[in-house]
Short mmCIF file of C-alpha atoms in Angstrom, two decimals:
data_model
loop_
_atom_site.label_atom_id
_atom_site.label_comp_id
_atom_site.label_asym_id
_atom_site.label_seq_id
_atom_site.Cartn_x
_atom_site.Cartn_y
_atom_site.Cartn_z
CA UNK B 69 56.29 130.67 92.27
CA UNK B 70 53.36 133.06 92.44
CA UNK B 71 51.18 133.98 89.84
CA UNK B 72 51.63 137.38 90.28
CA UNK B 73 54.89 139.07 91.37
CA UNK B 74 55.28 142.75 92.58
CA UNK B 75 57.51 144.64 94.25
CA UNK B 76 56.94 145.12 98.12
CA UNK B 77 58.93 148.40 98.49
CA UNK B 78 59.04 150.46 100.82
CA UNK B 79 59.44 153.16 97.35
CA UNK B 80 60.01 156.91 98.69
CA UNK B 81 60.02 159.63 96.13
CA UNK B 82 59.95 163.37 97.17
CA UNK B 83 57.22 165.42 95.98
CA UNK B 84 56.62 165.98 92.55
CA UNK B 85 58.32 163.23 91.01
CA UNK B 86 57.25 160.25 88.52
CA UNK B 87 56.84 157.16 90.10
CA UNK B 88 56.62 153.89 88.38
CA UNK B 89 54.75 150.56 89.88
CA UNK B 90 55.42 147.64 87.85
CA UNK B 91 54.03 143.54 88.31
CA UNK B 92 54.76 140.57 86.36
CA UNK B 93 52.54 137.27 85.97
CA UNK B 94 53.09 134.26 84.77
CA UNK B 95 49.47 133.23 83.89
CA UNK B 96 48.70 134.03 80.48
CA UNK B 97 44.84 133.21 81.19
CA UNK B 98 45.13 136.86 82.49
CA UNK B 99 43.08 139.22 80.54
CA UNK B 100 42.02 142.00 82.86
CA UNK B 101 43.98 144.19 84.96
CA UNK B 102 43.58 146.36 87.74
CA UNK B 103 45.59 148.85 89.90
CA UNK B 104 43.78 149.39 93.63
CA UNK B 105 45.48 151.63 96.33
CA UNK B 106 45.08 151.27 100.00
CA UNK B 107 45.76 153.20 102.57
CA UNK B 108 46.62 152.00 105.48
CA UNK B 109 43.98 149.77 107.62
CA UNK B 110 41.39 150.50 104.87
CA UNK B 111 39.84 148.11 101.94
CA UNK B 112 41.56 149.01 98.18
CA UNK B 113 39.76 151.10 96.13
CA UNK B 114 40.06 150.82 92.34
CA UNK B 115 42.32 153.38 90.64
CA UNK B 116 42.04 151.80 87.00
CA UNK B 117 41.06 149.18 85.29
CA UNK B 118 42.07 147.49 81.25
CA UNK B 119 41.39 144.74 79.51
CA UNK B 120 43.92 145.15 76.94
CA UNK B 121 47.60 145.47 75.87
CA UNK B 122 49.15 149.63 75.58
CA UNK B 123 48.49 152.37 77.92
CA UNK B 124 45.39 153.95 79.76
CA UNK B 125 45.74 157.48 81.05
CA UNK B 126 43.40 158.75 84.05
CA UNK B 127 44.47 162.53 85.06
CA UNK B 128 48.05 161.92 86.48
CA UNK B 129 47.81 158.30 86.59
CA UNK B 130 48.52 156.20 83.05
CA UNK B 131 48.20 152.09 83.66
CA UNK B 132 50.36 149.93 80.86
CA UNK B 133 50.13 146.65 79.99
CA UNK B 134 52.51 144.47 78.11
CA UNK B 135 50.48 140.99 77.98
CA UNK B 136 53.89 139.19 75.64
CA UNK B 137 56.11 140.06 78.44
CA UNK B 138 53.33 139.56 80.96
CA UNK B 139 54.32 142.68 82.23
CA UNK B 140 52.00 146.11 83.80
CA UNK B 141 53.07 149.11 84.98
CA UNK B 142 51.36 151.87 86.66
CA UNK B 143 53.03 155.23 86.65
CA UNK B 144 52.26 158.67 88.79
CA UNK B 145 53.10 162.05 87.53
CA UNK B 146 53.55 164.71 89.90
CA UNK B 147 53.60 162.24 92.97
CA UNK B 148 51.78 163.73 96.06
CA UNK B 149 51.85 163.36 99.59
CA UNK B 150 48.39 162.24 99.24
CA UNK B 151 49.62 159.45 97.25
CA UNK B 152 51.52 157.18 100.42
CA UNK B 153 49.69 154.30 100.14
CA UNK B 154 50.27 151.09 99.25
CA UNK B 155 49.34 149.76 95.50
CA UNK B 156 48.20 146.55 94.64
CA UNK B 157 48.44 145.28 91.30
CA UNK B 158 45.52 142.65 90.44
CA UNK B 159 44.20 140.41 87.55
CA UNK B 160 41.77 138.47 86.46
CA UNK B 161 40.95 136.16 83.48
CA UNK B 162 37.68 136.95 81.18
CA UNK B 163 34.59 134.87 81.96
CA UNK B 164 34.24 132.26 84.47
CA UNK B 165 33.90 133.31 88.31
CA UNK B 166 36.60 135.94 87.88
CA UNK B 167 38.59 135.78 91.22
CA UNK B 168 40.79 138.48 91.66
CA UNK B 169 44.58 137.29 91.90
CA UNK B 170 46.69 140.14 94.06
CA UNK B 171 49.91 140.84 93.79
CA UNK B 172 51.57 141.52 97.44
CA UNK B 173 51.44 144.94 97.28
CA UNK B 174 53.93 147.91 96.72
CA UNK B 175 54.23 150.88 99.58
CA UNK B 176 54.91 154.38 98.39
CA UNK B 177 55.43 156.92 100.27
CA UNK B 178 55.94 160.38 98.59
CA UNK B 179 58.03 163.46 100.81
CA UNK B 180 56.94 166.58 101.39
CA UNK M 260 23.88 153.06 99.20
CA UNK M 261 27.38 154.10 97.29
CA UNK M 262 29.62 150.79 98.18
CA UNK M 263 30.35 148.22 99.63
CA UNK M 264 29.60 148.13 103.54
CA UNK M 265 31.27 145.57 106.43
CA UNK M 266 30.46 145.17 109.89
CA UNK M 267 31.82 144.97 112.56
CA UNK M 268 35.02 147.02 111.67
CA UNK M 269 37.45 145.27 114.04
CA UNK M 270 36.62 142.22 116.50
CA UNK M 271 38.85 141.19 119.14
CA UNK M 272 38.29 137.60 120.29
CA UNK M 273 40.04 135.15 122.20
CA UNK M 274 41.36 131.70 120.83
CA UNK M 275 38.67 129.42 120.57
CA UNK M 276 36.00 131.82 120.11
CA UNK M 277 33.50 132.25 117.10
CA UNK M 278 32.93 134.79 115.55
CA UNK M 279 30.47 136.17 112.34
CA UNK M 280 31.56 139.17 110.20
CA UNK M 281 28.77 140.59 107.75
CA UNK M 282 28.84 142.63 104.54
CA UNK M 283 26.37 144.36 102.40
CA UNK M 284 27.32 144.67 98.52
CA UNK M 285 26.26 147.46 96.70
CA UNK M 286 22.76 147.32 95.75
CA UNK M 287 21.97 145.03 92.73
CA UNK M 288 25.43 143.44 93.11
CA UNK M 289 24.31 140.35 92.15
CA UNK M 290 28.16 138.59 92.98
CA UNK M 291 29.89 138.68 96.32
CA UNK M 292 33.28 138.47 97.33
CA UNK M 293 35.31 137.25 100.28
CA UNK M 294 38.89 137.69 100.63
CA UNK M 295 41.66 137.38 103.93
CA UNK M 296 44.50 139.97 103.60
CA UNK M 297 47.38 139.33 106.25
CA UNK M 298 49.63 141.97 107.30
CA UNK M 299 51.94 142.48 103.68
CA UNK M 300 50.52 140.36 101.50
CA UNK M 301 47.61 140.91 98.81
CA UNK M 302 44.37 139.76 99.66
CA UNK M 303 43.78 136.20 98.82
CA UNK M 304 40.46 134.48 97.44
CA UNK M 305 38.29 133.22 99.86
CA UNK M 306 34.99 132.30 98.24
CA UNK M 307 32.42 133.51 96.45
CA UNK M 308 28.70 133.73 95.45
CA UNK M 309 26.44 134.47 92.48
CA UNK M 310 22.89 135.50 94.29
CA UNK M 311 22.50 133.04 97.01
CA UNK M 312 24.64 130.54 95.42
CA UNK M 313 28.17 129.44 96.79
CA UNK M 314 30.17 128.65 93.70
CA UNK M 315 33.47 128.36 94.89
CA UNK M 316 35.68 127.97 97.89
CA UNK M 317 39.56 127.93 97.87
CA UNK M 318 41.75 125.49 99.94
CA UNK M 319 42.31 128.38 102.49
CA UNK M 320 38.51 127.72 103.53
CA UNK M 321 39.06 125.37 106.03
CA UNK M 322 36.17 123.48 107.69
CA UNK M 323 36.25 126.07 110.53
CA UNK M 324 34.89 128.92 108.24
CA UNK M 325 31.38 129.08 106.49
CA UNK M 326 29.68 131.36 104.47
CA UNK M 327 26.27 132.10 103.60
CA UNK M 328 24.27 134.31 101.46
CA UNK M 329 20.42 133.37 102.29
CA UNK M 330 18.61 135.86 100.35
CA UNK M 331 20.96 137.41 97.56
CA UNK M 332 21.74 140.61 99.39
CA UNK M 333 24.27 140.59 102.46
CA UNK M 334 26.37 137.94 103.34
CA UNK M 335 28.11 136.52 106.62
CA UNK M 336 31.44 134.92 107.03
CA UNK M 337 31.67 132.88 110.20
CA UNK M 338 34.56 131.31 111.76
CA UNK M 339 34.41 128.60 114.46
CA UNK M 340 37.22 128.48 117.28
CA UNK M 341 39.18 130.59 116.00
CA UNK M 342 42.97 130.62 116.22
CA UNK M 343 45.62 133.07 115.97
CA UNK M 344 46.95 132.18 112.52
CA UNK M 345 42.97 133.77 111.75
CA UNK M 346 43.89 137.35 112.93
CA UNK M 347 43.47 139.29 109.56
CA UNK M 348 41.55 141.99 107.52
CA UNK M 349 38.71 140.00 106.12
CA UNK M 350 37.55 142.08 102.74
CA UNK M 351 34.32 141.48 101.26
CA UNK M 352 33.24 143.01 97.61
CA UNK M 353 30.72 142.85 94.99
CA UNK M 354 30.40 143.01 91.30
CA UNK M 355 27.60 143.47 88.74
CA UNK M 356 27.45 140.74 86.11
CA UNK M 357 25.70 143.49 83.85
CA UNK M 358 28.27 145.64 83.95
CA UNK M 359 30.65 145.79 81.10
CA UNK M 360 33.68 146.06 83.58
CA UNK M 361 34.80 143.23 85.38
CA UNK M 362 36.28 145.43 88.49
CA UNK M 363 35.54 144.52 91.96
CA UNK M 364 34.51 147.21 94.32
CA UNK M 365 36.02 146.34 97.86
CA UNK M 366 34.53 147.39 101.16
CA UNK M 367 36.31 148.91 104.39
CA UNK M 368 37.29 145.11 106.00
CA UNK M 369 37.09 143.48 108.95
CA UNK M 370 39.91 143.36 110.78
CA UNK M 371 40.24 140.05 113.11
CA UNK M 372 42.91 139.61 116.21
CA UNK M 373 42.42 136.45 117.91
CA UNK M 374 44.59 136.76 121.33
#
């Protein structure tokens, strides 16, 4: 079983809508987590970051972490076209070396 | 200097081949990251270093790769007769220890095909 599970998708939503990204882990060592996008045959780039339990808003994006179901969610109000990309979920314990575990990855693809 | 820079973009190579990939954290970065992405899939933990020091190295290092970081500052990834099961996006990034974040700024990857 991996540490970190997420949902590969292909998601399509049409324009406008809320879409919701969610990941589950099973290491409870986990203390920081991360939501990166990538776009297609580029490196991820960090959309938000929290260390702890409840929700973080950031413009139209609001990350939410449930650490006693070991579960995060990242949702997207009015979804754009500009928003097809694939998300990766990621985590990391406090202190130590830090390396990054990934989840696989979900793609999104949002209509015109 | 605003991130995380990785050279060359994409190599072809033919089995058997070496090759070297290089990246150059962002300035002051003082750790460095490398990670293999194949096609679907997260990227996975590679190694890493803390200045010049290699502190870790997963089991998906094999003998075939090596890493180095000689002065601190950029870092090369090299990989000795390569094989096919190589061909992936190599991702490097860096992080500042002084930072109160623990995030991971990522660079544009190396993508590897080994024909």
């Amino acid at each position: 079983q991996k540490e970190v599970e997420q949902d590969p998708g292909p998601l399509s939503v049409p324009e406008g809508a809320i879409v919701s990204l969610n990941c589950t882990y099973s290491n409870s060592a986990f203390q920081y987590f991360m939501w990166y996008r990538q776009y297609s045959r580029k490196g991820p780039e960090l959309l938000m970051y929290t260390y702890s339990s409840g929700n973080k808003e950031d413009g139209r994006f609001t990350a939410q972490v449930d650490k006693s179901s070991k579960y995060i969610s990242l949702f997207i109000r009015d979804s754009q076209p500009s928003d097809s990309a694939t998300y990766l979920c990621a985590m990391t314990p406090r202190g130590g070396y830090q390396k990054v575990t990934f989840g696989t990855g979900t793609k999104l693809q949002v209509i015109p | 200097d605003t991130g995380v820079s990785q050279d060359p973009r994409h190599k072809i190579t033919k089995r058997g081949q070496n090759v070297t990939f290089r990246c150059d954290p962002i300035s002051e970065h003082n750790r460095l990251y490398w990670y293999r992405q194949t096609l679907g899939q997260g990227p996975e933990f590679l190694t890493y270093f803390q200045n010049e020091a290699q502190l870790e190295k997963s089991r998906l290092l094999s003998d075939r790769f090596s890493a180095e970081r000689p002065k601190g500052s950029f870092s090369t990834l090299e990989i000795q007769r390569t094989e096919q099961g190589d061909s992936a996006m190599y991702l490097c990034a860096s992080r500042d220890l002084t930072s109160r974040t623990d995030t991971q700024y990522f660079g544009p990857g190396t993508r590897l095909t080994v024909l």
